[in-house]
mmCIF file of C-alpha atoms and ligand atoms in Angstrom:
data_model
loop_
_atom_site.group_PDB
_atom_site.id
_atom_site.type_symbol
_atom_site.label_atom_id
_atom_site.label_comp_id
_atom_site.label_asym_id
_atom_site.label_seq_id
_atom_site.Cartn_x
_atom_site.Cartn_y
_atom_site.Cartn_z
ATOM 1 C CA UNK G 1 -13.736 -38.154 4.383
ATOM 2 C CA UNK G 2 -16.393 -37.703 1.727
ATOM 3 C CA UNK G 3 -15.487 -38.098 -1.936
ATOM 4 C CA UNK G 4 -14.064 -34.922 -3.463
ATOM 5 C CA UNK G 5 -16.059 -33.549 -6.396
ATOM 6 C CA UNK G 6 -14.022 -31.283 -8.650
ATOM 7 C CA UNK G 7 -15.111 -28.561 -11.069
ATOM 8 C CA UNK G 8 -12.586 -27.403 -13.666
ATOM 9 C CA UNK G 9 -13.265 -24.073 -15.358
ATOM 10 C CA UNK G 10 -11.151 -23.649 -18.482
ATOM 11 C CA UNK G 11 -10.579 -27.383 -19.010
ATOM 12 C CA UNK G 12 -9.744 -27.066 -22.714
ATOM 13 C CA UNK G 13 -6.773 -24.743 -22.300
ATOM 14 C CA UNK G 14 -3.095 -25.665 -22.306
ATOM 15 C CA UNK G 15 -3.053 -26.622 -18.614
ATOM 16 C CA UNK G 16 -6.703 -27.627 -18.373
ATOM 17 C CA UNK G 17 -6.628 -30.628 -20.711
ATOM 18 C CA UNK G 18 -3.750 -32.375 -18.985
ATOM 19 C CA UNK G 19 -4.801 -31.385 -15.464
ATOM 20 C CA UNK G 20 -8.336 -32.685 -16.078
ATOM 21 C CA UNK G 21 -6.991 -36.043 -17.255
ATOM 22 C CA UNK G 22 -4.601 -36.263 -14.284
ATOM 23 C CA UNK G 23 -7.327 -35.388 -11.762
ATOM 24 C CA UNK G 24 -9.683 -37.931 -13.333
ATOM 25 C CA UNK G 25 -7.019 -40.596 -12.816
ATOM 26 C CA UNK G 26 -6.734 -39.583 -9.203
ATOM 27 C CA UNK G 27 -10.342 -38.923 -8.195
ATOM 28 C CA UNK G 28 -12.316 -41.003 -10.704
ATOM 29 C CA UNK G 29 -13.648 -39.839 -14.071
ATOM 30 C CA UNK G 30 -17.147 -38.963 -12.888
ATOM 31 C CA UNK G 31 -15.894 -36.872 -9.978
ATOM 32 C CA UNK G 32 -14.153 -34.342 -12.215
ATOM 33 C CA UNK G 33 -16.559 -32.087 -14.129
ATOM 34 C CA UNK G 34 -14.708 -30.396 -16.994
ATOM 35 C CA UNK G 35 -16.057 -27.111 -18.381
ATOM 36 C CA UNK G 36 -14.904 -24.525 -20.891
ATOM 37 C CA UNK G 37 -16.444 -21.789 -23.019
ATOM 38 C CA UNK G 38 -15.338 -23.824 -26.044
ATOM 39 C CA UNK G 39 -16.525 -27.199 -27.246
ATOM 40 C CA UNK G 40 -14.893 -30.249 -25.696
ATOM 41 C CA UNK G 41 -11.195 -30.801 -26.506
ATOM 42 C CA UNK G 42 -10.505 -33.988 -28.522
ATOM 43 C CA UNK G 43 -8.352 -35.446 -25.751
ATOM 44 C CA UNK G 44 -11.088 -35.043 -23.135
ATOM 45 C CA UNK G 45 -13.775 -36.773 -25.162
ATOM 46 C CA UNK G 46 -15.011 -39.962 -23.512
ATOM 47 C CA UNK G 47 -12.951 -39.368 -20.360
ATOM 48 C CA UNK G 48 -15.707 -37.907 -18.153
ATOM 49 C CA UNK G 49 -18.477 -35.307 -17.767
ATOM 50 C CA UNK G 50 -18.183 -32.132 -19.858
ATOM 51 C CA UNK G 51 -20.253 -28.931 -19.988
ATOM 52 C CA UNK G 52 -19.941 -25.667 -21.864
ATOM 53 C CA UNK G 53 -19.606 -22.907 -19.252
ATOM 54 C CA UNK G 54 -18.528 -19.272 -19.343
ATOM 55 C CA UNK G 55 -16.104 -18.432 -16.504
ATOM 56 C CA UNK G 56 -17.875 -15.053 -16.157
ATOM 57 C CA UNK G 57 -21.322 -16.582 -15.659
ATOM 58 C CA UNK G 58 -21.606 -16.683 -11.874
ATOM 59 C CA UNK G 59 -25.202 -17.989 -11.662
ATOM 60 C CA UNK G 60 -24.409 -20.942 -13.932
ATOM 61 C CA UNK G 61 -21.226 -21.749 -11.989
ATOM 62 C CA UNK G 62 -23.196 -21.656 -8.733
ATOM 63 C CA UNK G 63 -25.940 -23.891 -10.213
ATOM 64 C CA UNK G 64 -23.372 -26.413 -11.363
ATOM 65 C CA UNK G 65 -21.571 -26.384 -7.995
ATOM 66 C CA UNK G 66 -24.862 -27.177 -6.224
ATOM 67 C CA UNK G 67 -26.155 -29.664 -8.780
ATOM 68 C CA UNK G 68 -22.894 -31.621 -8.895
ATOM 69 C CA UNK G 69 -22.148 -31.264 -5.155
ATOM 70 C CA UNK G 70 -18.760 -29.759 -5.995
ATOM 71 C CA UNK G 71 -16.159 -29.584 -3.197
ATOM 72 C CA UNK G 72 -13.174 -28.112 -5.123
ATOM 73 C CA UNK G 73 -12.851 -25.658 -8.028
ATOM 74 C CA UNK G 74 -9.860 -25.275 -10.335
ATOM 75 C CA UNK G 75 -10.261 -21.947 -12.150
ATOM 76 C CA UNK G 76 -7.934 -22.003 -15.156
ATOM 77 C CA UNK G 77 -9.708 -19.687 -17.600
ATOM 78 C CA UNK G 78 -7.740 -16.483 -18.271
ATOM 79 C CA UNK G 79 -6.425 -14.178 -20.965
ATOM 80 C CA UNK G 80 -2.623 -14.548 -21.120
ATOM 81 C CA UNK G 81 0.080 -11.906 -21.450
ATOM 82 C CA UNK G 82 0.262 -11.317 -25.206
ATOM 83 C CA UNK G 83 -3.499 -11.498 -25.848
ATOM 84 C CA UNK G 84 -4.069 -9.349 -22.773
ATOM 85 C CA UNK G 85 -1.922 -6.506 -24.152
ATOM 86 C CA UNK G 86 -4.109 -6.416 -27.267
ATOM 87 C CA UNK G 87 -7.271 -5.857 -25.229
ATOM 88 C CA UNK G 88 -6.312 -4.732 -21.714
ATOM 89 C CA UNK G 89 -9.833 -3.857 -20.554
ATOM 90 C CA UNK G 90 -11.216 -7.227 -21.524
ATOM 91 C CA UNK G 91 -8.232 -9.016 -19.999
ATOM 92 C CA UNK G 92 -8.706 -7.179 -16.711
ATOM 93 C CA UNK G 93 -12.438 -7.904 -16.517
ATOM 94 C CA UNK G 94 -12.059 -11.541 -17.566
ATOM 95 C CA UNK G 95 -9.187 -12.346 -15.247
ATOM 96 C CA UNK G 96 -10.490 -10.458 -12.198
ATOM 97 C CA UNK G 97 -14.217 -11.094 -12.312
ATOM 98 C CA UNK G 98 -13.751 -14.830 -12.710
ATOM 99 C CA UNK G 99 -11.502 -15.200 -9.675
ATOM 100 C CA UNK G 100 -13.607 -12.978 -7.403
ATOM 101 C CA UNK G 101 -16.731 -14.950 -8.286
ATOM 102 C CA UNK G 102 -15.107 -18.292 -7.625
ATOM 103 C CA UNK G 103 -13.719 -17.066 -4.287
ATOM 104 C CA UNK G 104 -17.211 -15.888 -3.280
ATOM 105 C CA UNK G 105 -18.715 -19.224 -4.291
ATOM 106 C CA UNK G 106 -15.951 -20.946 -2.318
ATOM 107 C CA UNK G 107 -16.971 -19.116 0.882
ATOM 108 C CA UNK G 108 -20.708 -19.346 0.290
ATOM 109 C CA UNK G 109 -20.749 -23.048 -0.596
ATOM 110 C CA UNK G 110 -18.052 -23.966 1.954
ATOM 111 C CA UNK G 111 -15.822 -25.561 -0.672
ATOM 112 C CA UNK G 112 -12.871 -27.583 0.635
ATOM 113 C CA UNK G 113 -10.290 -26.111 -1.733
ATOM 114 C CA UNK G 114 -9.801 -23.780 -4.667
ATOM 115 C CA UNK G 115 -6.940 -23.703 -7.145
ATOM 116 C CA UNK G 116 -6.152 -20.604 -9.169
ATOM 117 C CA UNK G 117 -2.923 -20.170 -11.146
ATOM 118 C CA UNK G 118 -0.650 -17.162 -10.926
ATOM 119 C CA UNK G 119 2.391 -16.525 -13.095
ATOM 120 C CA UNK G 120 5.945 -15.212 -13.312
ATOM 121 C CA UNK G 121 4.194 -12.277 -15.040
ATOM 122 C CA UNK G 122 3.529 -10.766 -11.586
ATOM 123 C CA UNK G 123 7.185 -9.667 -11.571
ATOM 124 C CA UNK G 124 8.332 -6.514 -13.337
ATOM 125 C CA UNK G 125 11.470 -4.608 -14.265
ATOM 126 C CA UNK G 126 12.195 -3.524 -10.682
ATOM 127 C CA UNK G 127 12.309 -7.157 -9.520
ATOM 128 C CA UNK G 128 15.735 -8.850 -9.229
ATOM 129 C CA UNK G 129 15.799 -10.881 -12.449
ATOM 130 C CA UNK G 130 18.161 -13.698 -11.521
ATOM 131 C CA UNK G 131 16.880 -16.203 -9.001
ATOM 132 C CA UNK G 132 13.837 -14.053 -8.304
ATOM 133 C CA UNK G 133 12.807 -14.679 -4.682
ATOM 134 C CA UNK G 134 9.342 -15.587 -3.416
ATOM 135 C CA UNK G 135 9.042 -12.229 -1.660
ATOM 136 C CA UNK G 136 10.475 -9.295 -3.552
ATOM 137 C CA UNK G 137 9.556 -6.055 -5.294
ATOM 138 C CA UNK G 138 6.457 -6.793 -7.364
ATOM 139 C CA UNK G 139 5.509 -4.166 -9.944
ATOM 140 C CA UNK G 140 3.961 -5.948 -12.938
ATOM 141 C CA UNK G 141 3.945 -4.116 -16.274
ATOM 142 C CA UNK G 142 1.385 -6.104 -18.282
ATOM 143 C CA UNK G 143 -2.348 -6.196 -17.650
ATOM 144 C CA UNK G 144 -2.004 -9.961 -17.307
ATOM 145 C CA UNK G 145 0.650 -9.520 -14.599
ATOM 146 C CA UNK G 146 -1.418 -6.866 -12.814
ATOM 147 C CA UNK G 147 -4.464 -9.147 -12.835
ATOM 148 C CA UNK G 148 -2.428 -12.092 -11.534
ATOM 149 C CA UNK G 149 -0.916 -10.057 -8.714
ATOM 150 C CA UNK G 150 -4.251 -8.502 -7.788
ATOM 151 C CA UNK G 151 -5.732 -12.026 -7.883
ATOM 152 C CA UNK G 152 -3.019 -13.267 -5.512
ATOM 153 C CA UNK G 153 -3.901 -10.457 -3.111
ATOM 154 C CA UNK G 154 -7.586 -11.363 -3.298
ATOM 155 C CA UNK G 155 -6.748 -15.008 -2.624
ATOM 156 C CA UNK G 156 -4.719 -13.916 0.395
ATOM 157 C CA UNK G 157 -7.657 -11.798 1.571
ATOM 158 C CA UNK G 158 -10.105 -14.699 1.331
ATOM 159 C CA UNK G 159 -7.667 -17.047 3.085
ATOM 160 C CA UNK G 160 -7.235 -14.641 5.977
ATOM 161 C CA UNK G 161 -10.717 -13.229 6.253
ATOM 162 C CA UNK G 162 -12.820 -16.291 5.423
ATOM 163 C CA UNK G 163 -10.384 -19.114 6.077
ATOM 164 C CA UNK G 164 -10.886 -20.260 2.498
ATOM 165 C CA UNK G 165 -8.322 -22.853 1.413
ATOM 166 C CA UNK G 166 -7.199 -21.329 -1.879
ATOM 167 C CA UNK G 167 -3.832 -22.351 -3.307
ATOM 168 C CA UNK G 168 -1.788 -21.017 -6.176
ATOM 169 C CA UNK G 169 1.453 -21.383 -8.158
ATOM 170 C CA UNK G 170 3.375 -18.783 -10.133
ATOM 171 C CA UNK G 171 3.870 -20.885 -13.249
ATOM 172 C CA UNK G 172 6.818 -20.186 -15.518
ATOM 173 C CA UNK G 173 6.397 -20.681 -19.289
ATOM 174 C CA UNK G 174 4.777 -24.070 -19.828
ATOM 175 C CA UNK G 175 5.752 -26.427 -22.634
ATOM 176 C CA UNK G 176 3.434 -29.199 -23.774
ATOM 177 C CA UNK G 177 2.629 -31.300 -26.812
ATOM 178 C CA UNK G 178 -0.898 -32.533 -25.993
ATOM 179 C CA UNK G 179 -2.712 -29.205 -25.765
ATOM 180 C CA UNK G 180 -1.861 -25.933 -27.451
ATOM 181 C CA UNK G 181 -0.870 -22.758 -25.560
ATOM 182 C CA UNK G 182 -2.938 -19.632 -26.158
ATOM 183 C CA UNK G 183 -1.562 -16.134 -26.360
ATOM 184 C CA UNK G 184 1.459 -16.214 -24.069
ATOM 185 C CA UNK G 185 4.902 -14.639 -24.334
ATOM 186 C CA UNK G 186 6.579 -17.971 -23.628
ATOM 187 C CA UNK G 187 4.699 -19.790 -26.441
ATOM 188 C CA UNK G 188 7.754 -19.634 -28.723
ATOM 189 C CA UNK G 189 9.170 -22.525 -26.708
ATOM 190 C CA UNK G 190 6.250 -24.673 -27.873
ATOM 191 C CA UNK G 191 6.031 -23.400 -31.482
ATOM 192 C CA UNK G 192 9.711 -24.106 -32.011
ATOM 193 C CA UNK G 193 9.172 -27.878 -31.639
ATOM 194 C CA UNK G 194 6.239 -27.917 -34.077
ATOM 195 C CA UNK G 195 8.211 -25.950 -36.660
ATOM 196 C CA UNK G 196 11.337 -28.057 -36.141
ATOM 197 C CA UNK G 197 9.365 -31.111 -37.263
ATOM 198 C CA UNK G 198 7.215 -29.436 -39.924
ATOM 199 C CA UNK G 199 9.714 -27.048 -41.533
ATOM 200 C CA UNK G 200 13.152 -27.736 -40.084
ATOM 201 C CA UNK G 201 13.448 -24.065 -39.107
ATOM 202 C CA UNK G 202 11.847 -21.534 -36.765
ATOM 203 C CA UNK G 203 11.671 -17.748 -36.566
ATOM 204 C CA UNK G 204 11.541 -16.789 -32.903
ATOM 205 C CA UNK G 205 9.484 -13.787 -31.791
ATOM 206 C CA UNK G 206 11.866 -13.449 -28.828
ATOM 207 C CA UNK G 207 15.465 -12.475 -29.434
ATOM 208 C CA UNK G 208 18.632 -14.436 -28.823
ATOM 209 C CA UNK G 209 19.691 -14.161 -25.194
ATOM 210 C CA UNK G 210 16.156 -13.813 -23.820
ATOM 211 C CA UNK G 211 16.284 -16.066 -20.788
ATOM 212 C CA UNK G 212 12.965 -17.023 -19.201
ATOM 213 C CA UNK G 213 11.965 -19.563 -16.555
ATOM 214 C CA UNK G 214 10.256 -22.587 -18.135
ATOM 215 C CA UNK G 215 8.720 -25.917 -17.178
ATOM 216 C CA UNK G 216 7.586 -29.050 -18.979
ATOM 217 C CA UNK G 217 3.861 -29.697 -18.550
ATOM 218 C CA UNK G 218 4.276 -33.019 -16.697
ATOM 219 C CA UNK G 219 6.175 -31.154 -13.997
ATOM 220 C CA UNK G 220 3.556 -28.378 -13.918
ATOM 221 C CA UNK G 221 0.716 -30.875 -13.474
ATOM 222 C CA UNK G 222 2.598 -32.714 -10.739
ATOM 223 C CA UNK G 223 3.441 -29.427 -8.982
ATOM 224 C CA UNK G 224 -0.233 -28.462 -9.049
ATOM 225 C CA UNK G 225 -1.446 -31.778 -7.672
ATOM 226 C CA UNK G 226 1.298 -31.947 -5.027
ATOM 227 C CA UNK G 227 0.451 -28.431 -3.866
ATOM 228 C CA UNK G 228 -3.260 -29.266 -3.679
ATOM 229 C CA UNK G 229 -2.679 -32.569 -1.856
ATOM 230 C CA UNK G 230 -0.241 -31.115 0.683
ATOM 231 C CA UNK G 231 -1.574 -30.964 4.271
ATOM 232 C CA UNK G 232 -2.701 -27.396 4.957
ATOM 233 C CA UNK G 233 -0.070 -26.857 7.663
ATOM 234 C CA UNK G 234 2.598 -27.207 4.931
ATOM 235 C CA UNK G 235 1.195 -24.242 3.008
ATOM 236 C CA UNK G 236 3.102 -21.380 4.571
ATOM 237 C CA UNK G 237 2.444 -18.502 2.211
ATOM 238 C CA UNK G 238 -0.894 -16.864 1.534
ATOM 239 C CA UNK G 239 0.390 -15.786 -1.861
ATOM 240 C CA UNK G 240 1.178 -18.004 -4.875
ATOM 241 C CA UNK G 241 4.322 -20.153 -4.685
ATOM 242 C CA UNK G 242 7.271 -19.589 -7.003
ATOM 243 C CA UNK G 243 7.943 -22.874 -8.853
ATOM 244 C CA UNK G 244 10.767 -23.486 -11.229
ATOM 245 C CA UNK G 245 12.326 -26.209 -13.346
ATOM 246 C CA UNK G 246 14.716 -24.704 -15.925
ATOM 247 C CA UNK G 247 15.704 -21.447 -17.549
ATOM 248 C CA UNK G 248 16.806 -20.999 -21.152
ATOM 249 C CA UNK G 249 17.040 -18.637 -24.121
ATOM 250 C CA UNK G 250 15.765 -19.438 -27.670
ATOM 251 C CA UNK G 251 19.241 -20.352 -28.999
ATOM 252 C CA UNK G 252 19.573 -22.959 -26.252
ATOM 253 C CA UNK G 253 16.329 -24.692 -27.247
ATOM 254 C CA UNK G 254 17.601 -24.596 -30.830
ATOM 255 C CA UNK G 255 20.883 -26.234 -29.754
ATOM 256 C CA UNK G 256 18.965 -28.869 -27.842
ATOM 257 C CA UNK G 257 16.823 -29.611 -30.923
ATOM 258 C CA UNK G 258 19.960 -29.755 -33.120
ATOM 259 C CA UNK G 259 21.215 -32.679 -31.034
ATOM 260 C CA UNK G 260 18.311 -34.651 -32.559
ATOM 261 C CA UNK G 261 17.668 -32.715 -35.808
ATOM 262 C CA UNK G 262 21.175 -31.493 -36.788
ATOM 263 C CA UNK G 263 19.914 -29.360 -39.731
ATOM 264 C CA UNK G 264 17.462 -27.375 -37.652
ATOM 265 C CA UNK G 265 17.834 -23.591 -38.162
ATOM 266 C CA UNK G 266 16.676 -20.711 -35.962
ATOM 267 C CA UNK G 267 16.302 -17.027 -36.852
ATOM 268 C CA UNK G 268 15.010 -14.078 -34.854
ATOM 269 C CA UNK G 269 12.289 -11.488 -35.490
ATOM 270 C CA UNK G 270 11.400 -10.028 -32.082
ATOM 271 C CA UNK G 271 7.946 -8.413 -31.874
ATOM 272 C CA UNK G 272 5.923 -6.702 -29.100
ATOM 273 C CA UNK G 273 6.314 -9.803 -26.933
ATOM 274 C CA UNK G 274 10.025 -9.018 -26.521
ATOM 275 C CA UNK G 275 9.058 -6.030 -24.337
ATOM 276 C CA UNK G 276 6.938 -8.247 -22.154
ATOM 277 C CA UNK G 277 9.745 -10.800 -21.791
ATOM 278 C CA UNK G 278 12.249 -8.037 -20.947
ATOM 279 C CA UNK G 279 10.267 -7.272 -17.799
ATOM 280 C CA UNK G 280 10.131 -10.844 -16.544
ATOM 281 C CA UNK G 281 12.616 -12.845 -14.441
ATOM 282 C CA UNK G 282 15.340 -14.889 -16.116
ATOM 283 C CA UNK G 283 15.258 -17.510 -13.387
ATOM 284 C CA UNK G 284 13.226 -18.212 -10.266
ATOM 285 C CA UNK G 285 14.117 -19.136 -6.693
ATOM 286 C CA UNK G 286 11.542 -21.741 -5.660
ATOM 287 C CA UNK G 287 13.131 -22.807 -2.378
ATOM 288 C CA UNK G 288 9.909 -22.081 -0.446
ATOM 289 C CA UNK G 289 8.006 -24.619 -2.557
ATOM 290 C CA UNK G 290 10.859 -27.105 -2.160
ATOM 291 C CA UNK G 291 11.032 -26.652 1.619
ATOM 292 C CA UNK G 292 7.311 -26.360 2.407
ATOM 293 C CA UNK G 293 5.811 -29.178 0.321
ATOM 294 C CA UNK G 294 8.773 -30.919 -1.271
ATOM 295 C CA UNK G 295 8.694 -29.529 -4.818
ATOM 296 C CA UNK G 296 11.276 -31.117 -7.136
ATOM 297 C CA UNK G 297 11.214 -30.811 -10.942
ATOM 298 C CA UNK G 298 12.010 -33.800 -13.126
ATOM 299 C CA UNK G 299 12.524 -32.411 -16.648
ATOM 300 C CA UNK G 300 15.525 -30.429 -17.855
ATOM 301 C CA UNK G 301 15.858 -28.953 -21.348
ATOM 302 C CA UNK G 302 17.302 -31.989 -23.142
ATOM 303 C CA UNK G 303 14.903 -34.445 -21.529
ATOM 304 C CA UNK G 304 12.007 -32.170 -22.497
ATOM 305 C CA UNK G 305 13.274 -31.802 -26.079
ATOM 306 C CA UNK G 306 13.469 -35.581 -26.500
ATOM 307 C CA UNK G 307 9.969 -36.039 -25.123
ATOM 308 C CA UNK G 308 8.482 -33.172 -27.166
ATOM 309 C CA UNK G 309 9.987 -34.293 -30.473
ATOM 310 C CA UNK G 310 9.115 -37.946 -29.947
ATOM 311 C CA UNK G 311 5.475 -37.259 -29.089
ATOM 312 C CA UNK G 312 4.911 -34.473 -31.616
ATOM 313 C CA UNK G 313 6.283 -36.663 -34.371
ATOM 314 C CA UNK G 314 3.550 -39.194 -33.697
ATOM 315 C CA UNK G 315 0.915 -36.461 -33.254
ATOM 316 C CA UNK G 316 1.781 -34.672 -36.511
HETATM 317 N N1 LIG W 401 3.096 -18.402 -20.205
HETATM 318 C C1 LIG W 401 2.490 -17.202 -19.706
HETATM 319 C C2 LIG W 401 2.525 -16.129 -20.720
HETATM 320 O O1 LIG W 401 3.408 -16.104 -21.519
HETATM 321 C C3 LIG W 401 3.181 -16.748 -18.463
HETATM 322 O O2 LIG W 401 2.344 -16.980 -17.395
HETATM 323 O O3 LIG W 401 1.681 -15.293 -20.728
#
């Protein structure tokens, strides 16, 4: 089979940086073209081709796909839940237009595969919140969640109507030390580690007892690559797969940090993001991903805390 040529749109975001590096390891540096609306992220510099590209600019995406003989697109650019609530119209246009364009390009240019991330934000208050199943009531309450669910439906449409191989995961909150998150409701679980090292204390914008599904970035990257590498007959849903690793509340991250930094203090000042979190699942049933393509997380809370604190210490 011919060499895969991969285009990443949104390569400088929280997922993009690490996914780009992982895909370059797998497919060769020159076969993974990283793009973002921003300038190149420090960690990407020197690792392979980079171009500034706006995810909304269809003609430029199409040009690049043809010029670079692209066979797969990973579309990661999006406005997340908290930022989206501040500017719902812009979030809707950004998140929807970008995915529709990439799906069209996928059909037109006969791309082998497309990856587009969904999120636990598709679920709403009417969804069972413990062990949320793959198929359930889905009534998202944020513009981000609406755009992700609508995007999943469009992906399903293109799979069925045009036989386009588009794959997707409903990521939980993602925790990473290499690249910074941007505008999510689960970002407290990243900030807390930075503040633990810098200040020895953290004020959480989500209240005590707010359980959310979470995942360490290494697991998220591996889940993405395993999903994309799985033989197509193993992909048994046309929607995005639930994936899960752990579930915790802010006080539990604090307790995990206190095992390493005993003086660490947490306090709570919930803001508008609490409302968003209140509508999301506490934990996720990902048995479809486990059964269909063998998903298995590696990091639990304490293992993640150790890894985060060790690496951030060096970084800071
Ligand atoms: N981490 C995301 C957010 O908080 C969820 O997909 O918006």
